[in-house]
Short mmCIF file of C-alpha atoms and ligand atoms in Angstrom, two decimals:
data_model
loop_
_atom_site.label_atom_id
_atom_site.label_comp_id
_atom_site.label_asym_id
_atom_site.label_seq_id
_atom_site.Cartn_x
_atom_site.Cartn_y
_atom_site.Cartn_z
CA MET A 12 -22.95 -53.40 13.21
CA ARG A 13 -21.63 -56.20 15.39
CA ILE A 14 -24.05 -56.44 18.26
CA GLY A 15 -23.88 -58.54 21.43
CA ILE A 16 -27.27 -59.51 22.87
CA VAL A 17 -27.46 -60.76 26.44
CA CYS A 18 -30.76 -62.26 27.59
CA TYR A 19 -32.52 -65.10 29.35
CA PRO A 20 -32.90 -67.98 26.91
CA THR A 21 -36.25 -69.16 28.29
CA PHE A 22 -39.88 -68.70 27.25
CA GLY A 23 -40.19 -65.49 29.34
CA GLY A 24 -41.16 -62.33 27.47
CA SER A 25 -37.77 -60.64 27.79
CA GLY A 26 -35.95 -63.61 26.23
CA VAL A 27 -38.50 -63.92 23.44
CA LEU A 28 -38.27 -60.23 22.63
CA ALA A 29 -34.45 -60.20 22.73
CA THR A 30 -34.27 -63.24 20.44
CA GLU A 31 -36.76 -61.85 17.95
CA LEU A 32 -34.83 -58.56 17.94
CA GLY A 33 -31.55 -60.38 17.29
CA LYS A 34 -33.10 -62.36 14.44
CA ALA A 35 -34.57 -59.22 12.88
CA LEU A 36 -31.23 -57.38 13.14
CA ALA A 37 -29.45 -60.34 11.55
CA ASP A 38 -31.99 -60.32 8.69
CA LYS A 39 -31.08 -56.67 8.15
CA GLY A 40 -27.42 -57.57 7.75
CA HIS A 41 -26.06 -56.89 11.24
CA GLN A 42 -23.89 -59.50 12.91
CA VAL A 43 -25.55 -60.64 16.12
CA HIS A 44 -23.85 -62.49 18.99
CA PHE A 45 -26.14 -64.01 21.62
CA ILE A 46 -24.50 -64.47 25.01
CA THR A 47 -26.48 -66.62 27.44
CA TYR A 48 -26.43 -69.93 29.33
CA GLN A 49 -28.56 -71.90 26.85
CA GLN A 50 -29.62 -71.65 23.25
CA PRO A 51 -32.61 -69.23 23.34
CA VAL A 52 -35.86 -71.12 22.62
CA ARG A 53 -36.82 -68.94 19.70
CA LEU A 54 -33.35 -69.18 18.15
CA ASN A 55 -34.40 -72.18 16.14
CA GLU A 56 -33.23 -71.57 12.60
CA PHE A 57 -29.86 -71.11 10.92
CA ASN A 58 -28.80 -67.61 10.01
CA ALA A 59 -25.28 -66.85 8.80
CA ASN A 60 -25.29 -63.55 10.73
CA ILE A 61 -26.16 -65.13 14.09
CA PHE A 62 -23.65 -66.48 16.61
CA TYR A 63 -24.35 -68.08 19.95
CA HIS A 64 -21.90 -68.03 22.86
CA GLU A 65 -22.70 -70.21 25.83
CA VAL A 66 -21.95 -69.02 29.35
CA ARG A 67 -20.59 -72.12 31.11
CA VAL A 68 -20.23 -71.92 34.86
CA ALA A 69 -17.71 -74.39 36.23
CA THR A 70 -18.67 -76.20 39.40
CA TYR A 71 -16.32 -76.27 42.36
CA PRO A 72 -16.96 -77.83 45.78
CA LEU A 73 -16.61 -74.43 47.46
CA PHE A 74 -19.41 -72.90 45.41
CA ASP A 75 -22.76 -73.36 47.10
CA TYR A 76 -23.84 -70.63 44.68
CA PRO A 77 -22.04 -70.86 41.30
CA PRO A 78 -20.94 -67.30 40.38
CA TYR A 79 -22.91 -66.93 37.13
CA GLU A 80 -22.51 -63.16 36.94
CA THR A 81 -18.71 -63.39 37.07
CA VAL A 82 -18.63 -65.95 34.28
CA LEU A 83 -21.11 -63.89 32.28
CA SER A 84 -18.85 -60.80 32.52
CA SER A 85 -15.81 -62.86 31.50
CA THR A 86 -17.72 -64.32 28.53
CA MET A 87 -18.80 -60.83 27.50
CA VAL A 88 -15.17 -59.65 27.59
CA ASP A 89 -14.11 -62.62 25.49
CA VAL A 90 -16.87 -62.16 22.89
CA ILE A 91 -16.42 -58.37 22.68
CA MET A 92 -12.65 -58.63 22.17
CA ASN A 93 -12.52 -61.63 19.85
CA ASN A 94 -15.48 -60.70 17.67
CA HIS A 95 -14.84 -56.95 17.65
CA LEU A 96 -18.31 -56.07 18.89
CA ASP A 97 -19.48 -52.49 18.42
CA LEU A 98 -22.20 -52.55 21.04
CA LEU A 99 -23.70 -54.63 23.84
CA HIS A 100 -27.48 -54.76 24.32
CA VAL A 101 -28.59 -56.40 27.57
CA HIS A 102 -32.18 -57.44 28.26
CA TYR A 103 -33.51 -57.58 31.82
CA ALA A 104 -31.40 -55.65 34.31
CA ILE A 105 -30.61 -58.49 36.72
CA PRO A 106 -27.82 -59.56 36.49
CA HIS A 107 -27.17 -58.54 32.88
CA ALA A 108 -26.71 -54.79 33.40
CA SER A 109 -24.24 -55.16 36.26
CA ALA A 110 -22.34 -57.93 34.46
CA ALA A 111 -22.10 -55.63 31.42
CA TYR A 112 -20.77 -52.79 33.57
CA MET A 113 -18.01 -55.08 34.83
CA ALA A 114 -17.17 -56.25 31.28
CA LYS A 115 -17.09 -52.67 30.05
CA LYS A 116 -14.66 -51.63 32.80
CA ILE A 117 -12.42 -54.62 32.08
CA ILE A 118 -12.13 -53.91 28.38
CA GLU A 119 -11.44 -50.23 29.12
CA THR A 120 -8.22 -51.38 30.81
CA GLN A 121 -7.32 -52.91 27.44
CA GLY A 122 -7.96 -49.67 25.57
CA ARG A 123 -11.39 -50.63 24.17
CA ARG A 124 -14.70 -48.85 24.70
CA ILE A 125 -18.13 -50.27 24.06
CA PRO A 126 -21.55 -48.70 24.58
CA VAL A 127 -23.98 -50.70 26.71
CA ILE A 128 -27.73 -50.44 26.11
CA THR A 129 -29.98 -51.82 28.84
CA THR A 130 -33.61 -52.71 28.12
CA LEU A 131 -35.84 -52.86 31.18
CA HIS A 132 -38.57 -55.46 30.84
CA GLY A 133 -40.76 -55.42 33.93
CA THR A 134 -40.16 -57.58 36.96
CA ASP A 135 -36.47 -56.56 36.91
CA ILE A 136 -37.84 -53.19 38.10
CA THR A 137 -41.27 -53.64 39.63
CA LEU A 138 -40.85 -56.89 41.54
CA VAL A 139 -37.38 -58.41 41.89
CA GLY A 140 -35.32 -55.31 41.15
CA ARG A 141 -36.91 -53.15 43.83
CA ASP A 142 -36.18 -55.71 46.55
CA LYS A 143 -33.45 -54.29 48.77
CA THR A 144 -31.26 -57.33 48.13
CA PHE A 145 -30.97 -56.21 44.49
CA ALA A 146 -31.91 -52.52 44.39
CA PRO A 147 -28.54 -50.76 44.91
CA VAL A 148 -26.87 -52.82 42.17
CA VAL A 149 -29.83 -52.48 39.79
CA SER A 150 -30.01 -48.72 40.27
CA PHE A 151 -26.24 -48.28 39.85
CA SER A 152 -25.97 -50.43 36.75
CA ILE A 153 -28.94 -48.77 35.03
CA ASN A 154 -27.37 -45.35 35.67
CA GLU A 155 -24.06 -46.62 34.30
CA SER A 156 -25.65 -47.89 31.05
CA ASP A 157 -25.03 -45.67 28.06
CA GLY A 158 -28.56 -46.05 26.76
CA ILE A 159 -31.68 -47.19 28.62
CA THR A 160 -34.94 -48.34 27.11
CA ALA A 161 -38.21 -49.45 28.68
CA VAL A 162 -40.83 -51.54 26.91
CA SER A 163 -43.72 -49.23 27.82
CA GLN A 164 -44.44 -45.73 29.04
CA ASN A 165 -45.76 -47.26 32.25
CA LEU A 166 -42.49 -49.10 32.92
CA ARG A 167 -40.52 -45.92 32.24
CA ASP A 168 -42.65 -44.02 34.81
CA GLU A 169 -42.40 -46.85 37.35
CA THR A 170 -38.61 -46.97 36.98
CA TYR A 171 -38.29 -43.26 37.72
CA LYS A 172 -40.61 -43.69 40.74
CA ILE A 173 -38.76 -46.70 42.18
CA PHE A 174 -35.12 -45.75 41.50
CA ASP A 175 -33.12 -42.56 41.40
CA ILE A 176 -32.36 -42.71 37.66
CA ARG A 177 -30.53 -39.67 36.40
CA LYS A 178 -30.60 -40.52 32.70
CA GLU A 179 -33.20 -40.46 29.96
CA ILE A 180 -35.18 -43.70 29.61
CA HIS A 181 -36.41 -44.13 26.04
CA VAL A 182 -39.66 -45.98 25.47
CA ILE A 183 -39.39 -48.56 22.71
CA HIS A 184 -42.48 -50.71 22.78
CA ASN A 185 -42.29 -54.46 22.32
CA PHE A 186 -43.02 -55.71 18.84
CA VAL A 187 -44.45 -58.63 16.94
CA ASP A 188 -43.93 -59.98 13.44
CA VAL A 189 -47.55 -59.54 12.35
CA ASN A 190 -46.96 -61.54 9.20
CA ARG A 191 -45.90 -64.60 11.14
CA PHE A 192 -49.05 -64.58 13.26
CA GLN A 193 -51.48 -64.42 10.36
CA LYS A 194 -51.83 -68.17 10.05
CA LYS A 195 -54.92 -69.95 8.75
CA PRO A 196 -56.49 -72.13 11.47
CA ILE A 197 -55.80 -75.83 11.11
CA ASP A 198 -59.31 -77.37 11.13
CA ALA A 199 -58.14 -80.75 12.42
CA PHE A 200 -56.43 -79.07 15.39
CA ARG A 201 -59.53 -77.00 16.17
CA LYS A 202 -61.68 -80.15 16.06
CA VAL A 203 -59.43 -81.96 18.54
CA ILE A 204 -59.67 -79.09 21.01
CA ALA A 205 -63.30 -78.13 20.44
CA PRO A 206 -65.08 -81.09 18.77
CA ASN A 207 -68.54 -79.55 19.11
CA GLY A 208 -67.65 -76.09 17.88
CA GLU A 209 -67.06 -74.69 21.37
CA LYS A 210 -65.36 -71.30 21.65
CA ILE A 211 -61.63 -71.59 22.42
CA LEU A 212 -60.25 -69.37 25.19
CA LEU A 213 -56.52 -69.18 25.73
CA HIS A 214 -54.02 -68.17 28.38
CA ALA A 215 -50.25 -68.27 27.88
CA SER A 216 -47.72 -67.40 30.56
CA ASN A 217 -45.01 -68.65 32.89
CA PHE A 218 -47.62 -69.37 35.60
CA ARG A 219 -45.95 -67.14 38.16
CA ALA A 220 -47.98 -65.61 41.02
CA VAL A 221 -48.06 -62.26 39.20
CA LYS A 222 -50.22 -63.86 36.45
CA ARG A 223 -53.07 -64.85 38.84
CA VAL A 224 -53.88 -67.94 36.78
CA GLU A 225 -56.66 -68.94 39.17
CA ASP A 226 -58.57 -65.85 38.00
CA VAL A 227 -58.27 -67.23 34.45
CA VAL A 228 -59.96 -70.46 35.59
CA ARG A 229 -62.69 -68.49 37.41
CA VAL A 230 -63.41 -66.30 34.38
CA PHE A 231 -63.65 -69.37 32.19
CA ALA A 232 -65.97 -71.12 34.68
CA GLU A 233 -68.36 -68.17 34.50
CA VAL A 234 -68.22 -67.83 30.70
CA ASN A 235 -68.77 -71.56 30.23
CA LYS A 236 -72.13 -71.31 32.02
CA TYR A 237 -73.47 -69.29 29.09
CA ILE A 238 -71.24 -70.15 26.13
CA PRO A 239 -69.86 -73.66 25.61
CA GLY A 240 -66.10 -73.27 25.69
CA LYS A 241 -62.71 -74.88 26.02
CA LEU A 242 -59.77 -73.30 27.82
CA LEU A 243 -56.21 -73.88 26.65
CA PHE A 244 -53.36 -73.14 29.02
CA VAL A 245 -49.98 -72.69 27.32
CA GLY A 246 -46.77 -72.55 29.35
CA ASP A 247 -45.72 -73.86 32.72
CA GLY A 248 -44.58 -72.59 36.09
CA PRO A 249 -45.09 -72.59 39.84
CA ASP A 250 -48.84 -71.83 39.90
CA ARG A 251 -49.88 -74.48 37.40
CA PRO A 252 -50.82 -77.00 40.16
CA ALA A 253 -53.07 -74.37 41.77
CA ALA A 254 -54.86 -73.84 38.45
CA GLU A 255 -55.20 -77.60 37.96
CA ASN A 256 -56.59 -78.04 41.49
CA LEU A 257 -59.14 -75.29 40.95
CA CYS A 258 -60.29 -76.82 37.67
CA ARG A 259 -60.79 -80.15 39.53
CA ASP A 260 -62.69 -78.42 42.36
CA LEU A 261 -64.96 -76.73 39.83
CA GLY A 262 -65.46 -79.96 37.87
CA LEU A 263 -64.13 -78.33 34.70
CA CYS A 264 -61.23 -80.60 33.80
CA ASP A 265 -62.97 -81.88 30.66
CA HIS A 266 -63.09 -78.32 29.41
CA MET A 267 -59.46 -77.41 30.00
CA ARG A 268 -56.15 -78.50 28.57
CA PHE A 269 -52.70 -77.71 29.89
CA VAL A 270 -50.51 -78.03 26.82
CA GLY A 271 -47.23 -76.95 28.46
CA LYS A 272 -44.48 -74.91 26.84
CA GLN A 273 -45.01 -74.49 23.12
CA GLU A 274 -42.81 -72.92 20.46
CA GLN A 275 -45.42 -72.59 17.71
CA MET A 276 -47.66 -70.02 19.37
CA GLU A 277 -48.90 -68.84 15.96
CA GLU A 278 -50.49 -72.25 15.26
CA ILE A 279 -52.28 -72.27 18.61
CA LEU A 280 -53.40 -68.65 18.39
CA ALA A 281 -54.82 -69.31 14.93
CA VAL A 282 -57.58 -71.46 16.45
CA ALA A 283 -58.29 -69.24 19.49
CA ASP A 284 -61.29 -66.95 19.94
CA LEU A 285 -60.30 -65.03 23.06
CA PHE A 286 -57.12 -64.42 25.08
CA LEU A 287 -57.31 -64.03 28.88
CA LEU A 288 -54.65 -62.14 30.83
CA THR A 289 -55.55 -61.54 34.48
CA SER A 290 -52.13 -60.34 35.71
CA GLU A 291 -51.43 -58.27 38.77
CA TYR A 292 -48.84 -56.40 36.69
CA GLU A 293 -47.60 -56.46 33.10
CA SER A 294 -45.06 -53.91 31.96
CA PHE A 295 -46.31 -54.59 28.44
CA GLY A 296 -47.94 -58.00 27.91
CA LEU A 297 -46.14 -59.43 24.89
CA ALA A 298 -48.34 -62.54 24.97
CA ALA A 299 -51.40 -60.30 24.55
CA LEU A 300 -49.82 -58.51 21.60
CA GLU A 301 -49.03 -61.84 19.91
CA ALA A 302 -52.67 -62.83 20.41
CA MET A 303 -53.86 -59.59 18.85
CA ALA A 304 -51.53 -60.05 15.88
CA ALA A 305 -53.31 -63.36 15.28
CA GLY A 306 -56.65 -61.53 15.42
CA VAL A 307 -57.56 -62.72 18.91
CA PRO A 308 -59.27 -60.15 21.17
CA VAL A 309 -57.93 -59.75 24.71
CA ILE A 310 -59.71 -59.68 28.07
CA SER A 311 -57.16 -58.28 30.50
CA THR A 312 -56.65 -56.35 33.68
CA ASN A 313 -56.00 -52.61 33.33
CA VAL A 314 -52.59 -52.76 34.97
CA GLY A 315 -49.12 -51.55 33.92
CA GLY A 316 -48.61 -51.11 30.19
CA LEU A 317 -51.65 -53.18 29.13
CA PRO A 318 -53.80 -50.08 28.39
CA GLU A 319 -51.06 -49.00 25.95
CA ILE A 320 -51.85 -51.99 23.73
CA ASN A 321 -55.33 -53.32 24.57
CA ILE A 322 -57.93 -50.67 23.73
CA ASN A 323 -60.98 -50.97 25.98
CA GLY A 324 -64.15 -51.78 24.03
CA LYS A 325 -62.26 -52.08 20.76
CA THR A 326 -59.55 -54.75 20.76
CA GLY A 327 -60.92 -56.38 23.91
CA PHE A 328 -61.71 -55.10 27.39
CA LEU A 329 -59.79 -53.92 30.44
CA SER A 330 -61.03 -54.67 33.96
CA LYS A 331 -59.87 -53.88 37.47
CA LEU A 332 -57.43 -56.34 38.99
CA GLY A 333 -59.28 -59.35 40.40
CA ASP A 334 -62.67 -58.31 39.01
CA VAL A 335 -63.60 -61.76 37.71
CA ALA A 336 -67.26 -60.79 37.26
CA ASP A 337 -66.40 -57.86 34.98
CA MET A 338 -63.92 -59.90 32.92
CA SER A 339 -66.49 -62.71 32.53
CA ARG A 340 -69.24 -60.27 31.50
CA HIS A 341 -66.97 -58.75 28.83
CA ALA A 342 -65.86 -62.16 27.57
CA ILE A 343 -69.49 -63.21 27.15
CA GLU A 344 -70.31 -59.91 25.41
CA ILE A 345 -67.61 -60.58 22.80
CA LEU A 346 -68.22 -64.30 22.32
CA ARG A 347 -72.00 -64.49 22.18
CA ASP A 348 -72.51 -62.61 18.90
CA PRO A 349 -70.43 -63.69 15.84
CA ASN A 350 -70.64 -60.15 14.39
CA VAL A 351 -69.30 -58.62 17.59
CA LEU A 352 -66.56 -61.27 17.79
CA ASN A 353 -65.51 -60.61 14.19
CA LYS A 354 -65.37 -56.86 14.80
CA PHE A 355 -63.17 -57.30 17.85
CA LYS A 356 -60.95 -59.75 15.95
CA ALA A 357 -60.45 -57.26 13.13
CA ASN A 358 -59.76 -54.40 15.57
CA ALA A 359 -57.21 -56.50 17.47
CA ALA A 360 -55.36 -57.41 14.27
CA GLU A 361 -55.37 -53.77 13.16
CA GLN A 362 -54.04 -52.51 16.51
CA ALA A 363 -51.19 -55.09 16.46
CA LYS A 364 -49.90 -53.56 13.22
CA LYS A 365 -48.82 -50.45 15.18
CA PHE A 366 -46.35 -52.69 16.99
CA ASP A 367 -45.15 -54.52 13.91
CA ILE A 368 -41.50 -55.53 13.83
CA HIS A 369 -40.87 -53.24 10.83
CA ASN A 370 -41.95 -50.18 12.83
CA ILE A 371 -40.11 -50.94 16.06
CA VAL A 372 -36.75 -52.51 15.12
CA PRO A 373 -35.55 -49.30 13.35
CA GLN A 374 -36.06 -47.50 16.67
CA TYR A 375 -33.44 -49.78 18.25
CA GLU A 376 -31.10 -49.27 15.29
CA ALA A 377 -31.47 -45.49 15.61
CA MET A 378 -30.60 -45.75 19.28
CA TYR A 379 -27.54 -47.91 18.57
CA ASN A 380 -26.34 -45.35 16.05
CA GLN A 381 -26.80 -42.58 18.58
CA PHE A 382 -24.40 -44.27 21.01
CA LEU A 383 -21.80 -45.49 18.55
O1 LIG B 7 -42.66 -62.15 34.25
C1 LIG B 7 -42.80 -62.37 33.06
O2 LIG B 7 -43.88 -62.39 32.48
C2 LIG B 7 -41.57 -62.59 32.23
C3 LIG B 7 -40.95 -61.28 31.98
C4 LIG B 7 -39.62 -61.43 31.38
O3 LIG B 7 -38.90 -60.45 31.48
O4 LIG B 7 -39.23 -62.46 30.89
O5 LIG B 7 -41.88 -60.52 31.19
C5 LIG B 7 -41.80 -59.11 31.25
O6 LIG B 7 -41.24 -58.72 30.00
C6 LIG B 7 -42.07 -58.93 28.86
C7 LIG B 7 -41.29 -58.52 27.62
O7 LIG B 7 -40.92 -57.19 27.66
C8 LIG B 7 -43.37 -58.13 29.02
O8 LIG B 7 -44.19 -58.31 27.90
C9 LIG B 7 -44.08 -58.62 30.28
O9 LIG B 7 -45.23 -57.81 30.48
C10 LIG B 7 -43.16 -58.48 31.49
N1 LIG B 7 -43.79 -59.12 32.64
C11 LIG B 7 -44.19 -58.40 33.71
O10 LIG B 7 -44.07 -57.19 33.79
C12 LIG B 7 -44.82 -59.19 34.80
#
């Protein structure tokens, strides 16, 4: 098939998932055309079946707000027509689903039809999408998509609750290439982070308010009273200064490192002992799944789709939102006994296999075939 993939090119989960899907489809012999405003961060190796089309918005003195969505639709039309695409798969509803609707209508005037699949990722529904400044367009463009997928059962249910969706939403869980995350820890790297054999705790996100990164710091502060530890923060975003301030207030800066945006998550996860995810909402929690694939147990909140991947008392623990005491207690329970830690590590790695790339990508292919 010739497939167009529209996504955000950044480190956010939807962009990562869309890029990994495109790469996997290309490996299976499909021709994949990425359409976005920047080379996606995980699109970092050459593949003869992968093409990248940049959406370039021209500036003009009249435009206080450059019309990205218009240019995106025009680029979609151009790529569909000139590369004879069979199907368009858009990730994250805003503004990709409405831009795809416009492109689809334009090419219909030229006698071409193309199915549009929209994958809902999370905040496009539960946070941004439900805001009344977006909601009518989001709802309309989801209903106008030929196929709709959600990355968890929870997100599917939330979408039906929030919008009047009259079509079937198929759940296709996010996936991970388990093989890629089974890296041996680099001893020298571990020694730099934890020179005295401290346990390494990890958080990776875009540091948005929804992640509650200050709770991560508080959990670590509590754990560190009983178990010598180091906390690695991967990623960047608006709440990073708040996390840094809190670590200064608590006198913990020597125990924490903010390593910024990183592409080689598998190398970092290979040295980690525990992953912390304290979010207010996660439709799925791809970062947690990547941790589990690397054999890292997860301490998380019990929100959204997280209970669909993190099994309480087995692959980690689930706590109520904001319950720092409970999360700390569970983290200590896992970390204090090497036998317990090893059991949780093995369980986490085993659970991740259910979401392996080889099990999930065929579900997308089956869906494409259904709409072609
Ligand atoms: O807000 C984010 O964390 C980024 C966002 C995105 O779309 O880039 O992530 C969402 O999609 C990911 C991939 O499907 C999910 O794993 C995340 O749970 C989801 N984030 C939220 O629901 C907050």
